[in-house]
XYZ file of C-alpha atoms in Angstrom:
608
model
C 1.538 -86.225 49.125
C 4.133 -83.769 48.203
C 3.291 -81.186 45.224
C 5.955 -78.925 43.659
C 5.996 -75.230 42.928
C 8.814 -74.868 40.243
C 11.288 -77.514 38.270
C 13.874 -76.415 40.725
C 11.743 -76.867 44.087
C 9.813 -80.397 42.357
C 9.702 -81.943 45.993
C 8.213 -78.602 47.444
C 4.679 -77.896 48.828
C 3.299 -75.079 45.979
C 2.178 -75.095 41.855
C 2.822 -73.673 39.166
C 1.183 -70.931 37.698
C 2.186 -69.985 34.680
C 0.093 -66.454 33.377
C -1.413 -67.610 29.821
C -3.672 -64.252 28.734
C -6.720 -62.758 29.205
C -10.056 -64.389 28.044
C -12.987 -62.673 27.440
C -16.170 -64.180 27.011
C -18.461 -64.155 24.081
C -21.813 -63.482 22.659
C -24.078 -66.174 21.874
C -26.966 -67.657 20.036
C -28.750 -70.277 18.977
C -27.371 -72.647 16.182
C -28.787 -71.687 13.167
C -27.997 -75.439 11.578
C -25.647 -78.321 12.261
C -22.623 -76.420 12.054
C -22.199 -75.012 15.853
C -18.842 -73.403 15.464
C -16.129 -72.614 12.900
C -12.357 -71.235 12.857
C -11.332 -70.185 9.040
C -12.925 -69.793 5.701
C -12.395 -73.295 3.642
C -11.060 -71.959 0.243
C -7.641 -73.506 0.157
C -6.040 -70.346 1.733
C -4.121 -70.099 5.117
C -4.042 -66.083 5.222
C -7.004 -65.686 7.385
C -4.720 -67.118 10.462
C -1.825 -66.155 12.606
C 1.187 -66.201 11.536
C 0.283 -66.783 7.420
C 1.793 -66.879 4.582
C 4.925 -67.418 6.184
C 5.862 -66.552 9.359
C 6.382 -70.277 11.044
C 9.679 -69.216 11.959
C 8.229 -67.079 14.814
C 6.068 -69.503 16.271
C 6.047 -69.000 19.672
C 2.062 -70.317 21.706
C -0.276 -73.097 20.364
C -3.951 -72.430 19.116
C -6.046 -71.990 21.663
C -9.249 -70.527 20.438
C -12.836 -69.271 22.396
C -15.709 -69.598 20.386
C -17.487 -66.290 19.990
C -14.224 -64.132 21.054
C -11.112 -65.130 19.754
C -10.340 -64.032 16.859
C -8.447 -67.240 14.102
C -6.110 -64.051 12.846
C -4.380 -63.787 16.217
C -4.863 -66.462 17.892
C -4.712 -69.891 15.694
C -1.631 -70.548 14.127
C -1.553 -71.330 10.164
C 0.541 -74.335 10.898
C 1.058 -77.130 13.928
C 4.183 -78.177 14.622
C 4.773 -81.338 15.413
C 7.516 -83.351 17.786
C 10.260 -83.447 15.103
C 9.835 -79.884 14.289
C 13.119 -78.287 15.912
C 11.506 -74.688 15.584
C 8.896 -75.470 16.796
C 10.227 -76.822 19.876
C 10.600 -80.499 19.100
C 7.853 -81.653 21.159
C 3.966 -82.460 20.479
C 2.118 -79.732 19.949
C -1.746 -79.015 21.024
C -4.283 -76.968 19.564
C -7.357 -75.843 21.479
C -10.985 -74.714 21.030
C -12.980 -73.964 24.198
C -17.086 -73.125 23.784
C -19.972 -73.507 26.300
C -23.768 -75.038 25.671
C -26.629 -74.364 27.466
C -27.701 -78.030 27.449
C -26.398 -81.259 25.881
C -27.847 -83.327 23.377
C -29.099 -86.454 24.407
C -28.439 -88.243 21.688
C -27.201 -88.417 18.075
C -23.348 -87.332 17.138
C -20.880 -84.383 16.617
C -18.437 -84.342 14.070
C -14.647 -82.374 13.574
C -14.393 -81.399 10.507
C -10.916 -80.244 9.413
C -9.429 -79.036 6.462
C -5.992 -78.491 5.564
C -3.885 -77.010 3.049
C -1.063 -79.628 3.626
C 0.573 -82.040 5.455
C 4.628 -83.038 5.498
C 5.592 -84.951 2.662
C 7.622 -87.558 4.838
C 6.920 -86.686 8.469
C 2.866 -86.874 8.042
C 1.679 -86.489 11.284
C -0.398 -89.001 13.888
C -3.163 -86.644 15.407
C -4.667 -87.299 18.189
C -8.251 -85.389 18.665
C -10.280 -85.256 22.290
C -13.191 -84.015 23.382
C -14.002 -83.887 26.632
C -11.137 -86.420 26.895
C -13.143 -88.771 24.827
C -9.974 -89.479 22.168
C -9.903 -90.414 18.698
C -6.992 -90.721 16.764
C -5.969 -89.888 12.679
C -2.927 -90.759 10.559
C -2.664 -88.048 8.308
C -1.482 -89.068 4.492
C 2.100 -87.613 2.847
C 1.488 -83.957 1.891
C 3.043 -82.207 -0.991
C 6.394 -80.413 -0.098
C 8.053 -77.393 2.281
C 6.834 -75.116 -0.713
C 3.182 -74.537 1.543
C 4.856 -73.739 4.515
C 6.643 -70.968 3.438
C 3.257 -69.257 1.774
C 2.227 -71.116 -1.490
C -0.942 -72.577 -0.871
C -1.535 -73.861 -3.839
C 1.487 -76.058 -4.725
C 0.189 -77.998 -1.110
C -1.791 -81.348 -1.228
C -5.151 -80.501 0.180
C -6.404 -83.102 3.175
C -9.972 -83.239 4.371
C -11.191 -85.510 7.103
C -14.233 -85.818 10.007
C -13.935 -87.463 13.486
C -17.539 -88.114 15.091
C -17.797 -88.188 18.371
C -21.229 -89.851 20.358
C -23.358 -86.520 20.992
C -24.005 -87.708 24.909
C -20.060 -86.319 25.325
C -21.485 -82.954 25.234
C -22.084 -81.126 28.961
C -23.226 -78.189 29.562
C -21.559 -75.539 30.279
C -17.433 -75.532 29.419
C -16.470 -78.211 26.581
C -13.195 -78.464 24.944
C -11.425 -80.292 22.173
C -8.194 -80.328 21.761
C -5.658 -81.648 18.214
C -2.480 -82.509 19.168
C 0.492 -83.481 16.611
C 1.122 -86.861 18.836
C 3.916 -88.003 16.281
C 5.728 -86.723 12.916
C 6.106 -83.130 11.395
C 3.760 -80.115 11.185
C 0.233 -79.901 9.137
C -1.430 -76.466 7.521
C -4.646 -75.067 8.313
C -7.708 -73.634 6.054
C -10.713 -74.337 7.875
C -11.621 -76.119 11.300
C -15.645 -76.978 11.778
C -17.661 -78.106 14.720
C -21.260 -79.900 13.522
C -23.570 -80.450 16.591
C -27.288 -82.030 16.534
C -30.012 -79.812 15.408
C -30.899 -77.319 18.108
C -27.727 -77.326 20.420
C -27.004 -74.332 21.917
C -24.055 -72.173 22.561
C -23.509 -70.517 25.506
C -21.139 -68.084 27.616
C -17.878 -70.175 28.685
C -17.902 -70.827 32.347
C -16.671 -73.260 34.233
C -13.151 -74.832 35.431
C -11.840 -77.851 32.940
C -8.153 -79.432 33.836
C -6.892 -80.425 30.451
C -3.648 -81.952 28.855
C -3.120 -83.892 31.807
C 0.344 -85.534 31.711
C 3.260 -87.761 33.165
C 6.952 -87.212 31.073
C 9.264 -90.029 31.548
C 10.875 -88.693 34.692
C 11.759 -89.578 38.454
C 12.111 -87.415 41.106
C 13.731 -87.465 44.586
C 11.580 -87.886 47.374
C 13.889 -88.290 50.324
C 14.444 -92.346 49.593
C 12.309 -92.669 47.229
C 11.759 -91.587 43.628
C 8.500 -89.098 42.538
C 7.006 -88.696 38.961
C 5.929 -85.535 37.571
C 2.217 -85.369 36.928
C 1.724 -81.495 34.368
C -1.743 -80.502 33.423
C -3.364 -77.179 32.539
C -6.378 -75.653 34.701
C -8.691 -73.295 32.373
C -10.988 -70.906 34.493
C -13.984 -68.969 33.113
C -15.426 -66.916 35.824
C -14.814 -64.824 39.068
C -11.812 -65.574 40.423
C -12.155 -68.685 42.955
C -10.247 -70.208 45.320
C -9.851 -73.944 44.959
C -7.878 -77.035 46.487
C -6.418 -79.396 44.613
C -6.775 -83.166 45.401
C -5.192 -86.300 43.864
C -7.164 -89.399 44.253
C -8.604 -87.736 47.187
C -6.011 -86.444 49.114
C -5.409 -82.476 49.433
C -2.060 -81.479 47.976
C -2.368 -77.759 47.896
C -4.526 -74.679 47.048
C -4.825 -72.433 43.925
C -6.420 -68.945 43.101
C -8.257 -69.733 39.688
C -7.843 -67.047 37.767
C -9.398 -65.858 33.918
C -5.817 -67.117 32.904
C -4.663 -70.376 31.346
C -2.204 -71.780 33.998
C 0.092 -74.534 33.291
C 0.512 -76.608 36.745
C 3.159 -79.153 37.403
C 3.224 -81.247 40.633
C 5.109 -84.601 42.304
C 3.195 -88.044 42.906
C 5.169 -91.278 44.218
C 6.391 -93.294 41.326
C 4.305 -96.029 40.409
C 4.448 -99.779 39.663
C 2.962 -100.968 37.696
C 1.207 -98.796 35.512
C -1.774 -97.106 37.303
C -4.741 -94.260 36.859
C -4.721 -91.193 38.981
C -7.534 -88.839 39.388
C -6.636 -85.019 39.753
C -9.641 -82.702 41.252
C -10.267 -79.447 41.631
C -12.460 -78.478 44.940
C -14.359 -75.393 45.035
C -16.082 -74.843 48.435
C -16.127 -78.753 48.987
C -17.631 -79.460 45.731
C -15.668 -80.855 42.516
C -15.293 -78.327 39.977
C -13.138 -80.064 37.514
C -11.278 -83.849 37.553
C -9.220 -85.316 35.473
C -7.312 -88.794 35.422
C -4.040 -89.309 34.403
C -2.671 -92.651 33.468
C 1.439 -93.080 35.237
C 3.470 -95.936 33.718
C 6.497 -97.281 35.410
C 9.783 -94.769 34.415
C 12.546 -96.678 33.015
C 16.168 -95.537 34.800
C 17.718 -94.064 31.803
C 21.412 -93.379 31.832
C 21.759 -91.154 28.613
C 25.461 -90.496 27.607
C 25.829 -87.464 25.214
C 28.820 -86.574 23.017
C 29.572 -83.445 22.279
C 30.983 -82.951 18.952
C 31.416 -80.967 15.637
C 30.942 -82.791 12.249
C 34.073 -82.035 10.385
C 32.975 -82.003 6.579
C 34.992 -80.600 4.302
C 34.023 -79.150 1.373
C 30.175 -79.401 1.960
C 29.072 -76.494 4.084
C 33.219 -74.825 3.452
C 36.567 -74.896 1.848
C 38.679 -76.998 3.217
C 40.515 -73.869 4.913
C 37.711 -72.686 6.579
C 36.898 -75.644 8.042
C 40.251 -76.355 9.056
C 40.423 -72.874 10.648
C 36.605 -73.427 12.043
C 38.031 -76.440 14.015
C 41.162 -75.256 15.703
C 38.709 -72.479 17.431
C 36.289 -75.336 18.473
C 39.210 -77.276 20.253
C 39.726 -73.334 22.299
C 36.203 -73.326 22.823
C 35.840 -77.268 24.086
C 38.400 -76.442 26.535
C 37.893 -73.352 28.125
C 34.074 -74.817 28.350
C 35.450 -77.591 30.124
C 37.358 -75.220 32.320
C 34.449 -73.647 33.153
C 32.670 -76.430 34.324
C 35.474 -78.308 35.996
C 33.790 -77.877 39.569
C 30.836 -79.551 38.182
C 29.577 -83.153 39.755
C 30.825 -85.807 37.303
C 28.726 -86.318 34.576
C 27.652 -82.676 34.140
C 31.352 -81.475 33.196
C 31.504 -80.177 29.643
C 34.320 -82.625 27.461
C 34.825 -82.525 23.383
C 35.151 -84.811 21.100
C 37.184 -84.156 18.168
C 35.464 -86.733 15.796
C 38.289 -86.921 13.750
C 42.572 -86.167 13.652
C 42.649 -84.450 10.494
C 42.327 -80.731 12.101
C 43.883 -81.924 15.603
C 47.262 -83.103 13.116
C 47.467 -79.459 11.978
C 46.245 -77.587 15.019
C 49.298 -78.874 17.127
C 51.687 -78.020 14.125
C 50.615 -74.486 13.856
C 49.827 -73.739 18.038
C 52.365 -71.989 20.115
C 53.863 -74.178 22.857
C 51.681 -72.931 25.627
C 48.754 -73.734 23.114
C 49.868 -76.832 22.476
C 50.801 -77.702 26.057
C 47.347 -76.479 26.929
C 45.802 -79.488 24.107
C 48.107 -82.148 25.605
C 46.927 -81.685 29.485
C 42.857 -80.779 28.504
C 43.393 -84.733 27.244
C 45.496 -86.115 29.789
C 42.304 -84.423 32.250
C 39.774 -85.941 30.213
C 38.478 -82.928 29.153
C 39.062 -83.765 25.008
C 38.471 -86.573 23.914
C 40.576 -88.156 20.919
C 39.017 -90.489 18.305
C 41.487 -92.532 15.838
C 40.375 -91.832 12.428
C 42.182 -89.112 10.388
C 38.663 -88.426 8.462
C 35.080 -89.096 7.580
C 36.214 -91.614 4.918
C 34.902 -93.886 2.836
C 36.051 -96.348 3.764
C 34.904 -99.033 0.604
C 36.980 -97.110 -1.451
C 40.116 -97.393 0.654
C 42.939 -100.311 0.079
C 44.079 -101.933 3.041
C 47.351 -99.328 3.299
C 45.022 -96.984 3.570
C 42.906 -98.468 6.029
C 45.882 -98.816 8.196
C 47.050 -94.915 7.244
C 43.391 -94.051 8.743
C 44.758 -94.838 12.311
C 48.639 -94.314 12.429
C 48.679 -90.713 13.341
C 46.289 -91.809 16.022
C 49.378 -94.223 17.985
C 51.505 -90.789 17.194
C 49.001 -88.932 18.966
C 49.053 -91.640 22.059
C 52.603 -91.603 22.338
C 52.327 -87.876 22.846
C 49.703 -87.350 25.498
C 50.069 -90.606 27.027
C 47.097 -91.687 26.605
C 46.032 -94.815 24.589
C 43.315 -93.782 21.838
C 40.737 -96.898 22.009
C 37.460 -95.195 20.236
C 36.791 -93.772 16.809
C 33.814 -91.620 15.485
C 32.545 -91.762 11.976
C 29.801 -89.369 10.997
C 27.625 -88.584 7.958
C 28.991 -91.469 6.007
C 26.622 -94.427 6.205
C 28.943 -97.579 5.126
C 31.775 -99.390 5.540
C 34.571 -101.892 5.113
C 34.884 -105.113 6.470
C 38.831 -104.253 6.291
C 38.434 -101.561 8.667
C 38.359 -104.160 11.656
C 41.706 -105.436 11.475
C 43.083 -102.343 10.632
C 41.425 -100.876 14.360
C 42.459 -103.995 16.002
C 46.190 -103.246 14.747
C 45.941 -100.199 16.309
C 44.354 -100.758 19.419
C 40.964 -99.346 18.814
C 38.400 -101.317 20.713
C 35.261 -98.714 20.143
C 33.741 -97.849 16.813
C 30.481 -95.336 17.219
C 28.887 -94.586 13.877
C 26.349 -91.215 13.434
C 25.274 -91.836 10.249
C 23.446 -89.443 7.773
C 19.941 -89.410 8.971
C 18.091 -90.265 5.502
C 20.143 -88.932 2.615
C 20.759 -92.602 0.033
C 21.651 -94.857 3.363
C 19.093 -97.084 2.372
C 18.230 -99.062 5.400
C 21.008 -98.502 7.458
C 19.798 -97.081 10.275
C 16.561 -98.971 10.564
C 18.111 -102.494 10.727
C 21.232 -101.719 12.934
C 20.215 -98.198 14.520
C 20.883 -98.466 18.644
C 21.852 -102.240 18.150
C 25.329 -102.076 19.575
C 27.382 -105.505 18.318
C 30.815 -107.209 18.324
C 32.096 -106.835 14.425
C 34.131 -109.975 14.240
C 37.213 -109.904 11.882
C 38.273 -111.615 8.769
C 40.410 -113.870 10.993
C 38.134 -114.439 13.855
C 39.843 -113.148 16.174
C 39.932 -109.222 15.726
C 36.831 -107.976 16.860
C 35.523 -104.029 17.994
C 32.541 -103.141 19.428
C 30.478 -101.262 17.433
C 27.771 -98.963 17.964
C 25.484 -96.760 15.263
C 23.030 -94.359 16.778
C 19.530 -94.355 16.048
C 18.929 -90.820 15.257
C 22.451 -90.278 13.372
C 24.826 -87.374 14.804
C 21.945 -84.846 14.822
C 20.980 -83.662 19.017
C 18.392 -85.519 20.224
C 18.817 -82.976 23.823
C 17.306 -79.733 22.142
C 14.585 -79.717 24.151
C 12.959 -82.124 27.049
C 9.979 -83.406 24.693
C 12.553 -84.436 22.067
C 14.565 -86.554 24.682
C 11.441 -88.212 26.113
C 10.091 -88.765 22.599
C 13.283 -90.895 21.984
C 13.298 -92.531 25.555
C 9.874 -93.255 24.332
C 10.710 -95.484 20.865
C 13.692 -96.903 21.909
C 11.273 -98.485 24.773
C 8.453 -99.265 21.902
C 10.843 -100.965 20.201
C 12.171 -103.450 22.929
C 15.652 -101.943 23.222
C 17.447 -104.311 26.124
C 19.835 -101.771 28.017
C 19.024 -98.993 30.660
C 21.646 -96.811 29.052
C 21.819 -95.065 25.828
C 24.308 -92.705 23.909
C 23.480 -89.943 21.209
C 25.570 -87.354 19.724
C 25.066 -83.916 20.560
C 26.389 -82.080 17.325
C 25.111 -78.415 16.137
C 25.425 -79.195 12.711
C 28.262 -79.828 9.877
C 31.024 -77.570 11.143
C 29.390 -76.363 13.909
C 30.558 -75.109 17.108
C 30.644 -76.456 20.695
C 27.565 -75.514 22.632
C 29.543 -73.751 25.568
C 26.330 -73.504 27.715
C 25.971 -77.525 27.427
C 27.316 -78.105 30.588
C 24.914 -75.873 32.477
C 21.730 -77.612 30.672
C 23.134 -80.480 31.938
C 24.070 -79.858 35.558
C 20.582 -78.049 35.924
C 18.744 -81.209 34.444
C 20.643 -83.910 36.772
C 20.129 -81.396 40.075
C 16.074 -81.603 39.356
C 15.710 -84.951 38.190
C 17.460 -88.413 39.242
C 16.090 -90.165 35.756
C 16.979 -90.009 32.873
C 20.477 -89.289 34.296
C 22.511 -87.279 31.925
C 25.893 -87.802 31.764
C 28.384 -85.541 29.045
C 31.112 -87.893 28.132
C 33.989 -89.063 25.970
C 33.433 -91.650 23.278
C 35.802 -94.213 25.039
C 34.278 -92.972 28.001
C 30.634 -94.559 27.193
C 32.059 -97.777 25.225
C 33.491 -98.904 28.788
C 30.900 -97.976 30.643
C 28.867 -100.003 28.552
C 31.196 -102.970 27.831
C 31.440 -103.124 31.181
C 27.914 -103.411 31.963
C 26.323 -105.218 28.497
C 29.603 -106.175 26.555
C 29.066 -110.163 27.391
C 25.387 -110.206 25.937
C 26.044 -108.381 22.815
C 25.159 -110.304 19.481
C 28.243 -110.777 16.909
C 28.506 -110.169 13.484
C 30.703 -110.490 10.331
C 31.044 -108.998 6.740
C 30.989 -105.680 4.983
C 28.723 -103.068 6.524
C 27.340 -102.313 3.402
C 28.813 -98.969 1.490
C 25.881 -96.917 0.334
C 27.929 -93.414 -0.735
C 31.282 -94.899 -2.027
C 29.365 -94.671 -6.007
C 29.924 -91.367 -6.264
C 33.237 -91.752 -7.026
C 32.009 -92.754 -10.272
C 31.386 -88.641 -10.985
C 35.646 -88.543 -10.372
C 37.003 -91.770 -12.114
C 39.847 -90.236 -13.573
C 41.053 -88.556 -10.287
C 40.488 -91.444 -8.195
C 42.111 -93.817 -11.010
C 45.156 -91.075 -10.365
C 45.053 -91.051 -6.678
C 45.096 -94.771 -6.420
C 48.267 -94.984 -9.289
C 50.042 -92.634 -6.587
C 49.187 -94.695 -3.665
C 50.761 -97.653 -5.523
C 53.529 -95.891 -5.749
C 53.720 -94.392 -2.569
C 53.669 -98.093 -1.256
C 56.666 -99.507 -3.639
C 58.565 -96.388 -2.893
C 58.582 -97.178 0.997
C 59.296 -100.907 0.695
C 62.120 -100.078 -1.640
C 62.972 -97.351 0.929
C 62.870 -99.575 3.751
């Protein structure tokens, strides 16, 4: 059995010890009454912990909390993220609260009791609550608003609930009970209470526990065969010790327990099916903590990620700015690509452009050398070019105008030479049955949509989000292959947990293919995230699944036509508009605009 010392040495003998802080160890006494142990005052206020009123911004460590030391105003957190919280990580998030007994109850029940100030209005979190790793698990209702989290208690929607737990999972000695945010956004704390059977004890913490035991979705190289990571957390109360660690049985490696909280990490052979490991500590031959660990089976992801800005005028800018904003991210995508040229494939930075609008004036205002500079990054596959000229909508457009969407794009093809076969619409979350024909004319083969991720799209990305199709023209013959992502143009890769999270639903749900692509934008007009490349080249040298590859927009439609294009589903129609009413706010101008474009279209027949 191999164990691993760091991410970058995974297949090496050694652990990871990561230095937590101090703990010092507490008075005790007997419990006075049922309630053992409490964190907080309830009285609908947050300010007695860390971080309160407001301060979620700098959240940095979880709760972790030692009964009869700790102290809730340093070291429990007013708030819990949870795994859709980008500041706080985006990743589950757990909350711990260590004590000692001096003997067990045998018999009768503990309760949690928890109250809290608020929950997320839309994002209410799944909690999952163990103690001892005896689990329980609570959906936690729709809170009020954002208007808690930044320090007004009392505009929140107040949430009380108990979990009771069988007494008999008492021990004595070290017990610990963890809350992690398993799914959904962040909750608010006012008071956390322990209630124990008459006459239960506290006691100094001592003792070893392994705890938050874990396998992410990953594989490993382990000379011809694959490893999965198995990360847990050892929690020592006591003289320092020296211990081995054992899984199922077999020695792996040794480890100095220390008064620290050390986060371990360590390689297992890949399993399948879906089996229960048990990790052990061994202090002088004799078990001082175990834990099991359930591994599943890791799928062999291939996730494609486009880079990209969303070019939105007039929302977050003028029109100037933006236009401005966007001729410096084309600089930026290429000299990133430059940098990363010696890369292995799939770990070389490329940027998409989205849309032609700011490439059209770009090349008109760049010097030569600029421009010459644009035309090869292209022809080397470092930018790549998608055909619409905006973020349109597109139910408003007539079918000239549908056909005006693409024609600078065969401009832009004679030009650099090479064909443009995708396109990339972004925020808007509907369109036009015309706009088939209209790509087929063209030669656009691709279509990936990143819609808006909730704002009046109805159901659009719950019915077709991830559920790549053929959109079958009017005539019957046209047809592109179309693709919306599930989690609209947002970054899914800002952190590991957030990836594996997805990994994770996209399996729950029964999606068919072993390969995946999500947008990696920073935002509406944001920039390219130079260091990109790096991330990825340091991710696909440590693990060999999910493999990460940065790539082009036509670039992952053939790689997946090539692979899944002849099982694909077909469909016909309208994707239905959801945004194109607002043009009732501008009837006059758009009654004006389409006058002109009447116009506009007799004047070049007559012309021609």
């Amino acid at each position: 059995m191999t164990s691993c010392s760091t991410i970058d040495r995974i297949l090496k003998t050694g652990l990871t010890v990561v230095a937590g802080f101090v703990l010092l160890y507490p008075a005790h006494g007997q419990n006075p009454g049922s309630l053992l142990w409490q964190i907080g005052t309830q009285d609908g206020d947050d300010r007695e912990f860390a971080l309160a009123p407001n301060g979620h911004a700098n959240y940095r460590d979880d709760g972790f909390f030692v009964v009869g030391r700790s102290d809730a105003k340093r070291d429990w957190p007013y708030v819990q993220p949870g795994p859709v919280d980008g500041w706080g990580g985006g990743r589950p998030h757990t909350f711990t609260v260590t004590f000692g007994l001096k003997e067990p109850p045998n018999a009768g029940e503990c309760k949690l009791r928890v109250a809290l100030v608020d929950t997320h209005s839309r994002a209410n979190p799944e909690l999952k609550i163990s103690l001892n790793n005896e689990v329980r698990k609570h959906q936690t209702p729709p809170g009020a608003g954002d208007a808690s989290i930044f320090g007004e208690t009392a505009k929140g929607k107040p949430h009380n609930f108990e979990i009771s737990f069988p007494a008999t999972v008492l021990k004595s000695g070290l017990n610990e009970l963890a809350i992690t945010t398993s799914s959904g956004s962040w909750i608010i704390y006012d008071w956390v209470g322990f209630e124990a059977p008459a006459g239960t004890e506290l006691a100094d913490v001592t003792g070893t526990s392994i705890a938050s035991a874990s396998s992410p979705p990953v594989l490993v190289r382990r000379g011809s065969q694959f490893g999965q990571i198995v990360q847990f957390t050892v929690r020592h109360f006591g003289e320092n010790r020296e211990a081995e660690l054992r899984v199922d049985g077999e020695a792996v490696t040794n480890i100095t327990l220390r008064g620290v909280t050390q986060k371990c990490e360590i390689a297992v052979p890949a399993v399948e099916p879906e089996r229960t490991v048990s990790i052990e500590l061994n202090v002088s031959g004799k078990p001082a903590a175990r834990q099991a660990v359930t591994l599943k089976p890791v799928r062999k992801w291939t996730v494609y990620l486009l880079p990209h800005s969303h070019v939105d005028i007039g929302y977050t800018h003028v029109q100037t700015d933006v236009e401005q904003a966007q001729w410096r991210y084309i600089g930026m995508g290429i000299e990133a690509a430059r940098k990363s040229a010696a890369f292995p494939q799939g770990s070389r930075f490329k940027w998409n452009t989205e849309v032609l609008w700011a490439v059209d004036s770009y090349l008109k205002q760049a010097t030569p050398e600029k421009k010459k500079e644009f035309l090869d990054a292209v022809k080397a596959g470092w930018v790549g070019l998608d055909a619409l000229y905006g973020n349109e909508l597109t139910g408003l457009c007539r079918p000239e105008e549908l056909i005006r969407l693409v024609s600078f794009a065969a401009r832009l093809a004679s030009q650099t030479g090479v064909p443009i076969e995708s396109a990339m619409i972004t925020d808007v979350p509907g369109y036009t049955w015309g706009i088939v024909p209209a790509f087929a004319q063209a030669g656009v083969k691709y279509f990936s949509m990143g819609p808006n991720g909730g704002d009046r799209i109805g159901h659009t990305i719950a019915a077709w989000g991830d559920k790549p199709f053929w959109w079958i023209g009017p005539n019957g013959r046209d047809r592109v292959l179309v693709w919306m992502t599930g989690t609209g143009y947002y970054r899914v890769f800002q952190s590991p947990e957030m990836l594996h999270n997805y990994l994770s639903s996209l399996e729950a749900k029964g999606y068919p293919y072993d390969m995946v692509q999500v947008r990696h934008c920073l935002g509406d007009n944001g920039a390219p995230d130079v260091d990109f490349a790096d991330t990825v080249n340091k991710w696909n040298a440590t693990y060999a699944y999910p493999k990460l590859i940065i790539a082009t927009t036509a670039e992952m439609f053939h790689d997946f036509e090539k692979r899944y294009g002849d099982k694909l589903p077909t469909a016909r129609g309208d994707f239905t508009p959801y945004w194109e009413d607002g043009a009732a706010s501008s009837a006059r101008e758009t009654a004006l605009n389409r006058v002109s474009a009447d116009r506009l279209s007799q004047a070049e027949t007559l012309f021609a």
